[in-house]
Amino acid sequence: MHDDTSEPVPRDVITAPEREPVFIYPPDEEAFPEPKGSLVSGPILRQALIGSVRKLDPRVQFRNPVMFVVLVGSALATVLFTASLVQGDTARAGFGALLTVFLWATLLFANFAEALAEGRGKAQAAALRATRRDTEARVRTPGGELVTVAGTDLKVGDECVVAAGQVIPGDGDVVEGIATVDESAITGESAPVIRESGGDRSAVTGGTTVLSDEIVVRITTPPGETFLDRMIALVEGAERKKTPNEIALNILLGGLTIVFLVAVVTLQPLAVYSQARQDTIVLIALLVCLIPTTIGALLSAIGIAGMDRLVRRNVMATSGRAVEASGDVTTLLLDKTGTITHGNRQASEFLTLPGVSDGELAEAAHRSSLSDGTPEGRSIVDFAMAGRPYLNGRTADRGVMVPFTAESRMSGLDDGAHLIRKGAVDAVARWVRENGGEAPDRLFSLAEKISDQGGTPLAVAEVPEGGGPARALGLVHLKDTVKPGMRERFEQLRTMGIRTVMVTGDNPRTAAVIAKEAGVDDFLAQAAPEDKLALIRREQAGGALVAMTGDGTNDAPALAQADVGVAMNTGTQAAREAGNMVDLDSDPTKLIEIVHIGKQLLITRGALTTFSIANDVAKYFAILPAMFAASLPGLERMNIMGLASAESAILSAVVFNALVIVALVPLALRGVAFRARSASAMLRRNLLVYGVGGLIAPFVGIKLIDMLISALGVL
């Protein structure tokens, strides 16, 4: 493998503006805050209210065993209340009416939480659908003629000619030409990008607009299955399936519901034996309060909101399983260039060989870089002119530019007999020898010194104007700096038990220096595609869950193998199909943010489950003593809250059970605040805040509601 000096610089690197991620420290603060904006808007709220009523359909509720039991109980309570009303038992009817209202409210609030989460996704889907236009495509026939057809009639393999100002009619790859493309309708990023045939920058998305030049696009996806169509379906939740953890938790909640159902059903014979027969509507209230209605109501909303948080950060996940897996990741594979480092290596020093003046090296490097449009080339020109006024104003109109190639690993200038070359040290040394010169040992020792400092050595040599043997002039020190805050971020990941591995094409010496400076746990140098795949398989064989990013066709096998494969939107169609997430911003650093969102999803689910189960204890102390205090006076000691009456205690518990769902909806949608801590520390915090809080809150809430009911005299 060769080092980074041998890699041609993509055109996007030249034209696209730099966009650096923002890291917020100290580590105890949330590193990736929720994008600004209100949690819901008026239209979303209205749609959620309508949706909460529509979801009363038993076929919908049957998918959630906890809430299905609440539905059946609410319907039965309605029948019992109506019967009391018909019989003229006004006292019993009034109490039954209040219980029935809040039982239905519990169900509606649960539906509202899910509908609200879905509504945010549907609003985003509507915005995406507005960008999709019916287009006409100019299809090139095998004979070379252009035929205009509707975009909906395109077939896989059709070649469409798209000129400046026209909309790309479907997903595909550029097979001819080069053009700038406006992808703001998909990514939200206003800066245009370069798309060209060949390489890893050929994929285009239907619905984007060509701004300049003309390209030929070969369609790779049939209409109705395009990337934009899949985005719309995903954010609407139409293709959302329950994740394995969610299914397991649903089974647990269903089991608890059955246990409490059996317990409540068998309670009546015991009550009859104790001469304390209970009204059926009271037993229904007891059942609804004791089963885990809080987490049962919010579980679906938590999962949908997790997907939504990714979408709000311009990441599309193909399934909830991918989001959940990101929260369980234990190994993170990160590219060095552009992720850990800035990627644009800058000239920082000229190192001359014996017998060569600083001016000679600077002038040769300057001339050979005047036509070099790469960031490295421009930085050499700027660095050479700094403090050397005589170089200002010089142009590249003299001589013939020798372009960089992967085979030669050099570029340069031919001006008659005067030849200049700059490039990889071994390649330039070989060129010097081929042209009758000698490459001194000093050249290689200086190169090792630069590599030991984490830089990239770029050798400069020339054949003098008067002819003669070539000679090496010296080295340009190209330095790629680590992005600020990366060491702290990796330390946070390490605290969470996540191992970080830097993947780079650099030589091992350079890679080791950068890895030490950045603070990663390990690195893979001179990495070929098969090396990445082998590394992922080794990690998975050891029980690790692996996440990585990629954008090229050569990354597709590794993306498919990884548990979380994040493909860049600017990458090839193969990469996007292989990954289970697509980053619309094409920012490799976002992988760290994706892991954060996955962790937050799992923590939110765990925290609210803990709270839901814990607050059932307080309801037990509220309802059971009230139910049997009259016939079993000893149970009065358990009325530790001092509730006014049996009816007030039961009604207060049911009201609290309904209201707590509404109170927790914002937390379910936004997610529990996430901090980079170890698993044991997070568990302790979870138990302290949501376990103890789940025990205390109902005692306080039920008592306050009881006091309000007594003050209003509603019973």
Coordinates of N, CA, C and O in Angstrom, one line a residue, residues 580-680:
N580 N -26.6 0.2 6.4 CA -28.0 0.2 7.0 C -28.3 1.6 7.5 O -29.4 1.8 8.1
M581 N -27.4 2.6 7.2 CA -27.7 4.0 7.4 C -27.1 4.8 6.3 O -26.0 4.4 5.7
V582 N -27.7 6.0 6.0 CA -27.1 6.9 5.0 C -27.0 8.3 5.6 O -28.0 8.8 6.1
D583 N -25.8 8.9 5.6 CA -25.7 10.2 6.1 C -25.8 11.2 5.0 O -25.0 11.2 4.1
L584 N -26.9 12.0 5.0 CA -27.1 12.9 3.9 C -26.1 14.0 3.8 O -25.9 14.6 2.8
D585 N -25.5 14.3 4.9 CA -24.5 15.4 5.0 C -23.1 14.9 4.6 O -22.2 15.7 4.4
S586 N -23.0 13.6 4.5 CA -21.7 12.9 4.1 C -20.5 13.4 5.0 O -19.5 13.8 4.6
D587 N -20.8 13.4 6.3 CA -19.8 13.8 7.3 C -19.4 12.6 8.1 O -20.2 12.1 9.0
P588 N -18.2 12.1 7.9 CA -17.8 10.8 8.6 C -17.8 11.0 10.1 O -18.0 10.0 10.8
T589 N -17.6 12.2 10.6 CA -17.6 12.4 12.1 C -19.0 12.1 12.7 O -19.1 11.8 13.9
K590 N -20.0 12.1 11.9 CA -21.4 11.9 12.5 C -21.6 10.5 13.0 O -22.5 10.2 13.8
L591 N -20.7 9.5 12.7 CA -20.8 8.2 13.2 C -20.8 8.2 14.8 O -21.5 7.5 15.4
I592 N -20.0 9.1 15.3 CA -19.9 9.3 16.8 C -21.3 9.8 17.3 O -21.8 9.3 18.3
E593 N -21.9 10.7 16.6 CA -23.2 11.2 17.0 C -24.3 10.1 16.9 O -25.2 10.1 17.7
I594 N -24.2 9.3 15.9 CA -25.1 8.2 15.7 C -25.1 7.2 16.9 O -26.1 6.8 17.4
V595 N -23.9 6.9 17.3 CA -23.7 6.1 18.5 C -24.4 6.7 19.7 O -25.0 6.1 20.5
H596 N -24.2 8.0 19.8 CA -24.8 8.8 20.9 C -26.3 8.6 20.9 O -27.0 8.4 21.9
I597 N -26.9 8.8 19.7 CA -28.4 8.7 19.6 C -28.8 7.3 19.9 O -29.9 7.1 20.6
G598 N -28.1 6.3 19.5 CA -28.5 4.9 19.8 C -28.4 4.6 21.3 O -29.3 4.0 21.9
K599 N -27.4 5.1 21.9 CA -27.3 5.0 23.4 C -28.4 5.7 24.1 O -29.0 5.2 25.0
Q600 N -28.8 6.9 23.6 CA -29.8 7.6 24.2 C -31.2 6.9 24.1 O -32.0 6.9 25.0
L601 N -31.4 6.2 22.9 CA -32.6 5.5 22.7 C -32.7 4.4 23.8 O -33.8 4.2 24.4
L602 N -31.7 3.6 23.9 CA -31.7 2.5 24.9 C -31.9 3.0 26.3 O -32.6 2.4 27.1
I603 N -31.2 4.0 26.6 CA -31.2 4.6 28.0 C -32.6 5.1 28.3 O -33.2 4.9 29.4
T604 N -33.2 5.8 27.3 CA -34.6 6.3 27.5 C -35.6 5.2 27.7 O -36.4 5.2 28.6
R605 N -35.5 4.1 26.9 CA -36.4 3.0 27.1 C -36.2 2.4 28.5 O -37.2 2.0 29.2
G606 N -34.9 2.2 28.9 CA -34.7 1.6 30.2 C -35.1 2.4 31.3 O -35.7 1.9 32.3
A607 N -34.9 3.8 31.2 CA -35.3 4.7 32.3 C -36.8 4.7 32.5 O -37.3 4.6 33.6
L608 N -37.5 4.8 31.4 CA -39.0 4.9 31.5 C -39.6 3.5 31.9 O -40.7 3.5 32.6
T609 N -38.9 2.4 31.6 CA -39.4 1.1 32.1 C -39.2 1.0 33.6 O -40.1 0.6 34.3
T610 N -38.1 1.5 34.0 CA -37.8 1.5 35.5 C -38.8 2.4 36.2 O -39.4 2.0 37.2
F611 N -39.1 3.5 35.7 CA -40.1 4.4 36.3 C -41.5 3.8 36.3 O -42.2 3.9 37.3
S612 N -41.9 3.2 35.2 CA -43.2 2.6 35.1 C -43.4 1.5 36.1 O -44.4 1.5 36.8
I613 N -42.5 0.6 36.3 CA -42.6 -0.5 37.2 C -42.5 0.0 38.7 O -43.3 -0.4 39.5
A614 N -41.7 1.0 38.9 CA -41.5 1.5 40.3 C -42.7 2.2 40.7 O -43.1 2.1 41.9
N615 N -43.4 3.0 39.9 CA -44.5 3.8 40.4 C -45.8 2.9 40.6 O -46.8 3.4 41.2
D616 N -45.8 1.6 40.2 CA -46.9 0.8 40.5 C -46.9 0.4 42.0 O -48.0 0.1 42.5
V617 N -45.8 0.5 42.6 CA -45.7 0.2 44.1 C -46.6 1.2 44.8 O -47.3 0.9 45.7
A618 N -46.5 2.5 44.5 CA -47.2 3.6 45.2 C -48.7 3.4 44.9 O -49.5 3.6 45.9
K619 N -49.1 2.9 43.7 CA -50.5 2.7 43.4 C -51.1 1.6 44.3 O -52.2 1.6 44.7
Y620 N -50.2 0.6 44.5 CA -50.6 -0.5 45.4 C -50.9 0.0 46.8 O -52.0 -0.4 47.4
F621 N -50.1 0.8 47.3 CA -50.4 1.4 48.7 C -51.6 2.3 48.7 O -52.2 2.5 49.7
A622 N -51.9 2.9 47.5 CA -53.1 3.8 47.5 C -54.4 3.0 47.4 O -55.4 3.3 48.0
I623 N -54.4 2.0 46.5 CA -55.7 1.3 46.2 C -56.1 0.2 47.1 O -57.2 0.1 47.7
L624 N -55.2 -0.7 47.3 CA -55.5 -1.9 48.1 C -56.0 -1.6 49.5 O -57.0 -2.2 50.0
P625 N -55.3 -0.8 50.3 CA -55.9 -0.4 51.7 C -57.2 0.2 51.6 O -58.1 -0.1 52.4
A626 N -57.5 1.0 50.6 CA -58.8 1.7 50.5 C -59.9 0.7 50.1 O -61.0 0.8 50.6
M627 N -59.5 -0.4 49.4 CA -60.5 -1.4 49.0 C -61.0 -2.2 50.1 O -62.2 -2.6 50.3
F628 N -60.1 -2.5 51.1 CA -60.4 -3.5 52.1 C -60.4 -2.9 53.5 O -60.6 -3.7 54.5
A629 N -60.2 -1.6 53.6 CA -60.1 -1.0 55.0 C -61.4 -1.2 55.8 O -61.3 -1.4 57.0
A630 N -62.5 -1.2 55.1 CA -63.8 -1.3 55.8 C -64.0 -2.6 56.5 O -64.4 -2.7 57.6
S631 N -63.6 -3.7 55.7 CA -63.8 -5.0 56.3 C -62.6 -5.6 57.0 O -62.7 -6.4 57.9
L632 N -61.4 -5.0 56.7 CA -60.2 -5.4 57.4 C -59.5 -4.2 57.9 O -58.6 -3.6 57.3
P633 N -60.0 -3.7 59.1 CA -59.5 -2.5 59.7 C -58.0 -2.4 59.8 O -57.4 -1.3 59.8
G634 N -57.3 -3.6 60.0 CA -55.8 -3.5 60.1 C -55.1 -3.0 58.9 O -54.0 -2.5 59.0
L635 N -55.8 -3.0 57.7 CA -55.1 -2.5 56.5 C -55.1 -1.0 56.5 O -54.4 -0.4 55.7
E636 N -55.8 -0.3 57.5 CA -55.8 1.1 57.5 C -54.4 1.6 57.8 O -54.0 2.8 57.4
R637 N -53.6 0.8 58.5 CA -52.2 1.2 58.7 C -51.4 1.4 57.4 O -50.4 2.1 57.4
M638 N -51.8 0.7 56.4 CA -51.1 0.8 55.1 C -51.5 2.1 54.3 O -50.9 2.4 53.3
N639 N -52.5 2.8 54.8 CA -52.9 4.0 54.2 C -51.9 5.2 54.6 O -52.3 6.1 55.3
I640 N -50.7 5.0 54.2 CA -49.6 5.9 54.7 C -49.8 7.3 54.1 O -49.2 8.2 54.6
M641 N -50.5 7.4 53.0 CA -50.7 8.7 52.4 C -51.9 9.5 53.0 O -52.0 10.7 52.7
G642 N -52.6 8.8 53.9 CA -53.7 9.5 54.5 C -54.8 9.9 53.6 O -55.3 11.1 53.7
L643 N -55.2 9.1 52.6 CA -56.2 9.5 51.6 C -57.5 9.6 52.2 O -57.9 8.8 53.2
A644 N -58.4 10.5 51.7 CA -59.6 10.8 52.3 C -60.6 9.7 52.4 O -61.3 9.5 53.4
S645 N -60.8 8.9 51.3 CA -61.8 7.9 51.3 C -61.4 6.8 50.3 O -60.4 7.0 49.5
A646 N -62.1 5.7 50.3 CA -61.8 4.6 49.4 C -62.0 5.1 47.9 O -61.2 4.8 47.1
E647 N -63.1 5.7 47.7 CA -63.4 6.2 46.3 C -62.4 7.2 45.9 O -61.9 7.2 44.7
S648 N -62.0 8.2 46.8 CA -61.0 9.2 46.4 C -59.7 8.6 46.1 O -59.0 9.0 45.2
A649 N -59.3 7.5 46.9 CA -58.0 6.9 46.7 C -57.9 6.2 45.3 O -57.0 6.3 44.6
I650 N -59.0 5.5 45.0 CA -59.1 4.8 43.7 C -59.1 5.7 42.6 O -58.3 5.6 41.6
L651 N -59.9 6.8 42.7 CA -60.0 7.7 41.6 C -58.7 8.5 41.4 O -58.2 8.8 40.3
S652 N -58.0 8.9 42.5 CA -56.8 9.6 42.5 C -55.7 8.8 41.8 O -54.9 9.3 41.0
A653 N -55.7 7.5 42.1 CA -54.7 6.6 41.4 C -54.9 6.5 39.9 O -54.0 6.5 39.1
V654 N -56.2 6.4 39.5 CA -56.5 6.3 38.1 C -56.1 7.6 37.4 O -55.6 7.6 36.3
V655 N -56.5 8.7 38.0 CA -56.1 10.1 37.4 C -54.6 10.2 37.3 O -54.1 10.7 36.2
F656 N -53.9 9.9 38.3 CA -52.4 10.0 38.2 C -51.9 9.1 37.2 O -51.0 9.5 36.4
N657 N -52.4 7.9 37.1 CA -52.0 6.9 36.0 C -52.1 7.5 34.6 O -51.3 7.2 33.7
A658 N -53.2 8.3 34.4 CA -53.4 8.8 33.1 C -52.5 10.1 32.9 O -51.9 10.2 31.8
L659 N -52.4 10.9 33.9 CA -51.7 12.2 33.7 C -50.2 12.0 33.6 O -49.5 12.7 32.9
V660 N -49.7 10.9 34.2 CA -48.2 10.7 34.2 C -47.8 10.3 32.8 O -46.6 10.6 32.4
I661 N -48.7 9.7 32.0 CA -48.3 9.5 30.6 C -48.1 10.7 29.8 O -47.1 10.9 29.1
V662 N -49.0 11.7 30.0 CA -48.9 13.0 29.3 C -47.6 13.7 29.8 O -46.9 14.3 29.0
A663 N -47.3 13.6 31.1 CA -46.1 14.3 31.6 C -44.8 13.7 31.0 O -43.9 14.5 30.9
L664 N -44.8 12.5 30.7 CA -43.6 11.8 30.2 C -43.5 11.8 28.7 O -42.4 11.4 28.2
V665 N -44.5 12.3 28.0 CA -44.4 12.3 26.5 C -43.2 13.2 26.0 O -42.5 12.7 25.1
P666 N -43.0 14.4 26.5 CA -41.8 15.2 26.1 C -40.5 14.4 26.3 O -39.6 14.5 25.5
L667 N -40.4 13.7 27.4 CA -39.2 13.0 27.7 C -39.0 11.8 26.7 O -37.9 11.5 26.3
A668 N -40.1 11.2 26.4 CA -40.0 10.0 25.4 C -39.6 10.5 24.1 O -38.9 9.9 23.3
L669 N -40.1 11.7 23.7 CA -39.8 12.2 22.3 C -38.4 12.8 22.3 O -37.6 12.6 21.3
R670 N -38.0 13.6 23.3 CA -36.6 14.2 23.3 C -35.5 13.2 23.7 O -34.4 13.3 23.3
G671 N -35.9 12.2 24.6 CA -34.9 11.3 25.1 C -34.3 11.8 26.4 O -34.2 12.9 26.7
V672 N -33.9 10.8 27.2 CA -33.3 11.1 28.5 C -31.9 11.7 28.2 O -31.2 11.3 27.3
A673 N -31.6 12.7 28.9 CA -30.3 13.4 28.8 C -29.1 12.3 28.9 O -29.1 11.6 29.9
F674 N -28.3 12.3 27.9 CA -27.2 11.3 27.9 C -25.9 11.8 28.3 O -25.5 12.9 27.8
R675 N -25.2 11.1 29.2 CA -23.8 11.5 29.6 C -22.9 10.4 29.3 O -23.3 9.2 29.5
A676 N -21.7 10.7 28.9 CA -20.7 9.7 28.7 C -20.2 9.1 30.0 O -19.3 9.6 30.6
R677 N -20.7 8.0 30.4 CA -20.4 7.3 31.6 C -20.3 5.8 31.4 O -20.8 5.3 30.4
S678 N -19.7 5.1 32.3 CA -19.7 3.6 32.2 C -21.0 3.1 32.4 O -22.0 3.7 32.9
A679 N -21.2 1.8 32.1 CA -22.5 1.1 32.2 C -23.0 1.1 33.6 O -24.1 1.3 33.9
S680 N -22.0 0.8 34.5 CA -22.4 0.7 35.9 C -22.9 2.1 36.5 O -23.8 2.2 37.3

